[in-house]
Amino acid sequence: MSALVPGTLPGPVWVAAPHPDDEALGCGGLIAALTGAGQEVWALLLSDGGLSHPTSRTYPRERLAGARLAEWRAGLAELGVPAARTRALGLPDGALGACPDALARGALAAFREAPPGTLLLPWARDPHPDHRAAWAPLLSAARAFPAVRVLAYTVWLEERGDPGDHPQPGEARSLTLDVGPWLGRKRRAILAHRTQLGLITDDPHGFTLPPGLVKRALGGTETYHEVPLSTQEVPA
Ligand SMILES: [Zn+2]
């Protein structure tokens, strides 16, 4: 696997996150490296994140979504991305597959504000339905910028992926980044997502980030799978 050299990525760099925390877990080190080097990084949040604690009484959906948006911006601030460079589409958490057109339209409108040189997004077969559903609409929006480099990050692939979920030979060019110098900032960005780390205690069905996943995310290496935009299937 080749080493990713952050300084070679053309800007502006957009990072798309289906849920608040995906960007910190999947590419927090790279974002910190880029902003630290003066690169312009923008972030696009796809869903409202409002489904993680469906039966909490203290955090009904609207309050939860508001808290998660604030956590997202706080985490990104740790990584050097100011709130002015964040955009949130507010699509329904858990149902991104039901709104591909709204996702593609919203992403395109956001990208036009700062035409991307690089797009970071979850890998096509990262094992979460919202992550998979985001792939085609995001690439469709990215196609308006033919020179854009597309690098996929992973969140759930290592812990939950089947062999077929991983990139197959010839499908992508895999790159690794040693995030050592930026690990402290990545840790603070992840820890900003307090609602996903045990803050809400009145929902037996509530979601908590698995400690093993967090530990790996802080393990010091990020892996990216770069795909050529031109050969990706055009969604029907
Ligand atoms: Zn996610």
Short mmCIF file of C-alpha atoms and ligand atoms in Angstrom, two decimals:
data_model
loop_
_atom_site.label_atom_id
_atom_site.label_comp_id
_atom_site.label_asym_id
_atom_site.label_seq_id
_atom_site.Cartn_x
_atom_site.Cartn_y
_atom_site.Cartn_z
CA MET A 1 0.00 0.00 0.00
CA SER A 2 1.26 3.46 -0.84
CA ALA A 3 1.53 6.29 1.64
CA LEU A 4 -0.92 9.14 1.28
CA VAL A 5 0.78 12.53 1.16
CA PRO A 6 -1.88 15.02 2.31
CA GLY A 7 -0.15 17.93 0.57
CA THR A 8 -0.74 16.31 -2.83
CA LEU A 9 -4.53 16.41 -2.54
CA PRO A 10 -6.05 19.27 -4.51
CA GLY A 11 -8.38 21.61 -2.65
CA PRO A 12 -10.86 22.57 -1.62
CA VAL A 13 -11.30 19.22 0.11
CA TRP A 14 -14.85 18.17 0.95
CA VAL A 15 -15.57 15.46 3.51
CA ALA A 16 -19.04 13.93 3.40
CA ALA A 17 -20.40 12.28 6.56
CA PRO A 18 -23.68 10.33 6.60
CA HIS A 19 -23.82 10.79 10.40
CA PRO A 20 -22.07 13.15 12.79
CA ASP A 21 -18.89 11.29 13.91
CA ASP A 22 -18.16 9.41 10.65
CA GLU A 23 -15.69 12.08 9.56
CA ALA A 24 -13.84 12.06 12.90
CA LEU A 25 -13.62 8.27 13.07
CA GLY A 26 -12.83 7.70 9.41
CA CYS A 27 -10.60 10.61 8.48
CA GLY A 28 -10.01 12.86 11.48
CA GLY A 29 -6.25 12.57 11.08
CA LEU A 30 -6.29 13.54 7.43
CA ILE A 31 -8.60 16.50 8.04
CA ALA A 32 -6.29 17.78 10.78
CA ALA A 33 -3.25 17.27 8.55
CA LEU A 34 -4.89 19.19 5.71
CA THR A 35 -6.09 22.15 7.74
CA GLY A 36 -2.77 22.25 9.58
CA ALA A 37 -1.07 22.69 6.21
CA GLY A 38 -3.42 25.52 5.27
CA GLN A 39 -5.69 23.51 3.01
CA GLU A 40 -9.34 24.58 2.75
CA VAL A 41 -11.57 21.79 4.09
CA TRP A 42 -15.36 21.78 3.97
CA ALA A 43 -17.70 19.27 5.61
CA LEU A 44 -21.10 18.03 4.48
CA LEU A 45 -23.42 16.24 6.90
CA LEU A 46 -26.04 14.13 5.18
CA SER A 47 -28.45 12.94 7.88
CA ASP A 48 -29.85 14.57 11.00
CA GLY A 49 -28.36 11.84 13.21
CA GLY A 50 -31.65 11.72 15.08
CA LEU A 51 -32.10 7.95 15.26
CA SER A 52 -29.38 6.90 17.68
CA HIS A 53 -31.59 7.01 20.81
CA PRO A 54 -35.15 6.31 19.63
CA THR A 55 -36.78 5.86 23.06
CA SER A 56 -34.93 8.44 25.13
CA ARG A 57 -37.27 10.80 26.97
CA THR A 58 -34.58 13.33 27.79
CA TYR A 59 -33.40 13.45 24.18
CA PRO A 60 -36.41 13.30 21.87
CA ARG A 61 -35.48 13.33 18.21
CA GLU A 62 -35.38 17.08 17.70
CA ARG A 63 -33.18 17.71 20.73
CA LEU A 64 -30.92 14.81 19.81
CA ALA A 65 -30.49 16.06 16.25
CA GLY A 66 -29.63 19.53 17.55
CA ALA A 67 -27.12 18.12 20.02
CA ARG A 68 -25.50 15.98 17.37
CA LEU A 69 -25.17 18.90 14.96
CA ALA A 70 -23.45 20.89 17.70
CA GLU A 71 -21.15 17.95 18.48
CA TRP A 72 -20.34 17.60 14.79
CA ARG A 73 -19.32 21.22 14.51
CA ALA A 74 -17.34 21.06 17.77
CA GLY A 75 -15.47 17.98 16.54
CA LEU A 76 -14.72 19.60 13.21
CA ALA A 77 -13.47 22.72 14.97
CA GLU A 78 -10.93 20.50 16.76
CA LEU A 79 -9.81 19.39 13.30
CA GLY A 80 -9.49 22.95 12.01
CA VAL A 81 -12.75 23.18 10.06
CA PRO A 82 -14.71 26.31 11.03
CA ALA A 83 -18.51 26.22 11.27
CA ALA A 84 -18.68 28.56 8.26
CA ARG A 85 -17.35 25.69 6.14
CA THR A 86 -19.96 23.17 7.27
CA ARG A 87 -23.20 22.32 5.51
CA ALA A 88 -25.92 19.97 6.81
CA LEU A 89 -28.61 18.46 4.60
CA GLY A 90 -30.77 17.23 7.51
CA LEU A 91 -31.99 14.11 5.70
CA PRO A 92 -33.57 11.33 7.80
CA ASP A 93 -31.08 9.22 9.73
CA GLY A 94 -31.48 5.55 8.80
CA ALA A 95 -33.34 6.32 5.58
CA LEU A 96 -30.78 7.84 3.22
CA GLY A 97 -31.59 5.05 0.77
CA ALA A 98 -35.07 6.51 0.40
CA CYS A 99 -33.91 9.94 -0.75
CA PRO A 100 -31.12 9.62 -3.32
CA ASP A 101 -32.33 12.58 -5.37
CA ALA A 102 -32.49 14.98 -2.41
CA LEU A 103 -29.04 13.79 -1.38
CA ALA A 104 -27.53 14.33 -4.83
CA ARG A 105 -29.20 17.73 -5.23
CA GLY A 106 -28.18 18.90 -1.76
CA ALA A 107 -24.60 17.73 -2.23
CA LEU A 108 -24.31 19.42 -5.61
CA ALA A 109 -25.63 22.73 -4.23
CA ALA A 110 -23.11 22.54 -1.39
CA PHE A 111 -20.19 21.60 -3.64
CA ARG A 112 -20.93 24.54 -5.94
CA GLU A 113 -20.14 26.91 -3.05
CA ALA A 114 -16.52 25.69 -3.08
CA PRO A 115 -15.91 23.44 -6.10
CA PRO A 116 -14.12 20.36 -4.74
CA GLY A 117 -10.65 19.30 -5.79
CA THR A 118 -10.93 16.27 -3.53
CA LEU A 119 -13.93 14.43 -2.10
CA LEU A 120 -13.69 12.16 0.96
CA LEU A 121 -16.70 9.91 1.45
CA PRO A 122 -17.51 6.54 3.03
CA TRP A 123 -16.45 3.52 1.00
CA ALA A 124 -19.11 2.13 -1.37
CA ARG A 125 -19.58 -1.03 0.71
CA ASP A 126 -18.88 0.28 4.21
CA PRO A 127 -21.32 -1.92 6.13
CA HIS A 128 -23.99 0.56 7.19
CA PRO A 129 -27.08 1.09 5.00
CA ASP A 130 -26.79 4.90 5.10
CA HIS A 131 -23.11 4.76 4.17
CA ARG A 132 -23.82 2.54 1.19
CA ALA A 133 -26.78 4.63 0.11
CA ALA A 134 -24.64 7.77 0.04
CA TRP A 135 -22.13 6.46 -2.51
CA ALA A 136 -24.00 6.81 -5.81
CA PRO A 137 -25.70 10.18 -5.09
CA LEU A 138 -22.42 11.72 -3.87
CA LEU A 139 -20.54 10.49 -6.93
CA SER A 140 -23.31 11.77 -9.12
CA ALA A 141 -22.88 15.23 -7.57
CA ALA A 142 -19.09 14.98 -7.81
CA ARG A 143 -19.32 14.29 -11.53
CA ALA A 144 -20.10 17.98 -12.06
CA PHE A 145 -16.42 18.56 -11.18
CA PRO A 146 -14.56 16.24 -13.56
CA ALA A 147 -11.08 16.76 -12.09
CA VAL A 148 -12.09 15.84 -8.54
CA ARG A 149 -10.11 13.12 -6.75
CA VAL A 150 -12.32 10.67 -4.89
CA LEU A 151 -10.94 8.99 -1.77
CA ALA A 152 -13.14 6.64 0.23
CA TYR A 153 -12.69 6.26 3.96
CA THR A 154 -14.02 3.44 6.12
CA VAL A 155 -15.88 3.41 9.42
CA TRP A 156 -17.41 -0.05 9.89
CA LEU A 157 -15.55 -2.07 7.26
CA GLU A 158 -12.83 -3.48 9.50
CA GLU A 159 -15.17 -4.59 12.30
CA ARG A 160 -18.24 -5.62 10.35
CA GLY A 161 -17.29 -6.10 6.71
CA ASP A 162 -17.52 -9.39 4.81
CA PRO A 163 -14.61 -10.23 2.50
CA GLY A 164 -16.69 -9.05 -0.48
CA ASP A 165 -17.22 -5.66 1.13
CA HIS A 166 -13.53 -4.86 0.91
CA PRO A 167 -12.12 -3.36 -2.30
CA GLN A 168 -11.48 -6.09 -4.83
CA PRO A 169 -8.28 -6.31 -6.89
CA GLY A 170 -8.18 -3.50 -9.41
CA GLU A 171 -11.18 -1.72 -7.92
CA ALA A 172 -9.37 0.98 -5.98
CA ARG A 173 -5.91 2.25 -5.11
CA SER A 174 -5.37 1.91 -1.39
CA LEU A 175 -3.41 4.53 0.51
CA THR A 176 -2.44 4.80 4.15
CA LEU A 177 -1.79 7.78 6.34
CA ASP A 178 0.23 7.71 9.55
CA VAL A 179 -1.83 10.02 11.72
CA GLY A 180 0.61 10.11 14.63
CA PRO A 181 1.20 13.87 14.57
CA TRP A 182 -2.55 14.57 14.54
CA LEU A 183 -3.74 11.82 16.89
CA GLY A 184 -4.45 14.19 19.78
CA ARG A 185 -6.72 16.33 17.66
CA LYS A 186 -8.43 13.27 16.21
CA ARG A 187 -9.07 11.97 19.73
CA ARG A 188 -10.62 15.26 20.80
CA ALA A 189 -12.79 15.29 17.67
CA ILE A 190 -14.12 11.81 18.42
CA LEU A 191 -14.69 12.63 22.09
CA ALA A 192 -16.79 15.63 21.07
CA HIS A 193 -19.54 13.14 20.12
CA ARG A 194 -20.70 12.71 23.69
CA THR A 195 -24.21 11.52 22.78
CA GLN A 196 -22.56 8.54 21.07
CA LEU A 197 -20.29 7.80 24.02
CA GLY A 198 -22.68 7.24 26.88
CA LEU A 199 -24.06 10.71 27.65
CA ILE A 200 -27.69 9.59 27.25
CA THR A 201 -28.56 7.01 29.89
CA ASP A 202 -32.34 6.66 29.65
CA ASP A 203 -32.60 4.60 26.46
CA PRO A 204 -31.96 0.84 26.61
CA HIS A 205 -32.05 0.85 22.81
CA GLY A 206 -29.59 3.70 22.54
CA PHE A 207 -26.46 3.49 20.45
CA THR A 208 -22.96 3.68 21.83
CA LEU A 209 -19.84 3.60 19.70
CA PRO A 210 -18.17 0.20 20.23
CA PRO A 211 -14.95 0.66 22.24
CA GLY A 212 -13.10 -1.59 19.78
CA LEU A 213 -14.00 0.65 16.87
CA VAL A 214 -12.91 3.78 18.72
CA LYS A 215 -9.67 2.09 19.75
CA ARG A 216 -8.88 1.14 16.15
CA ALA A 217 -9.80 4.60 14.91
CA LEU A 218 -7.18 5.91 17.35
CA GLY A 219 -4.66 3.27 16.34
CA GLY A 220 -2.55 5.65 14.33
CA THR A 221 -3.31 4.68 10.72
CA GLU A 222 -6.06 5.71 8.33
CA THR A 223 -6.69 3.80 5.11
CA TYR A 224 -8.19 5.33 1.98
CA HIS A 225 -9.40 3.72 -1.21
CA GLU A 226 -9.08 6.03 -4.19
CA VAL A 227 -11.37 5.37 -7.12
CA PRO A 228 -11.35 6.93 -10.57
CA LEU A 229 -14.56 8.92 -10.89
CA SER A 230 -14.86 8.15 -14.59
CA THR A 231 -15.22 4.39 -14.16
CA GLN A 232 -17.79 4.52 -11.38
CA GLU A 233 -21.26 3.50 -12.42
CA VAL A 234 -23.59 6.32 -13.24
CA PRO A 235 -26.71 5.82 -11.15
CA ALA A 236 -29.85 5.25 -13.16
ZN ZN B 1 -22.27 6.65 10.02
#
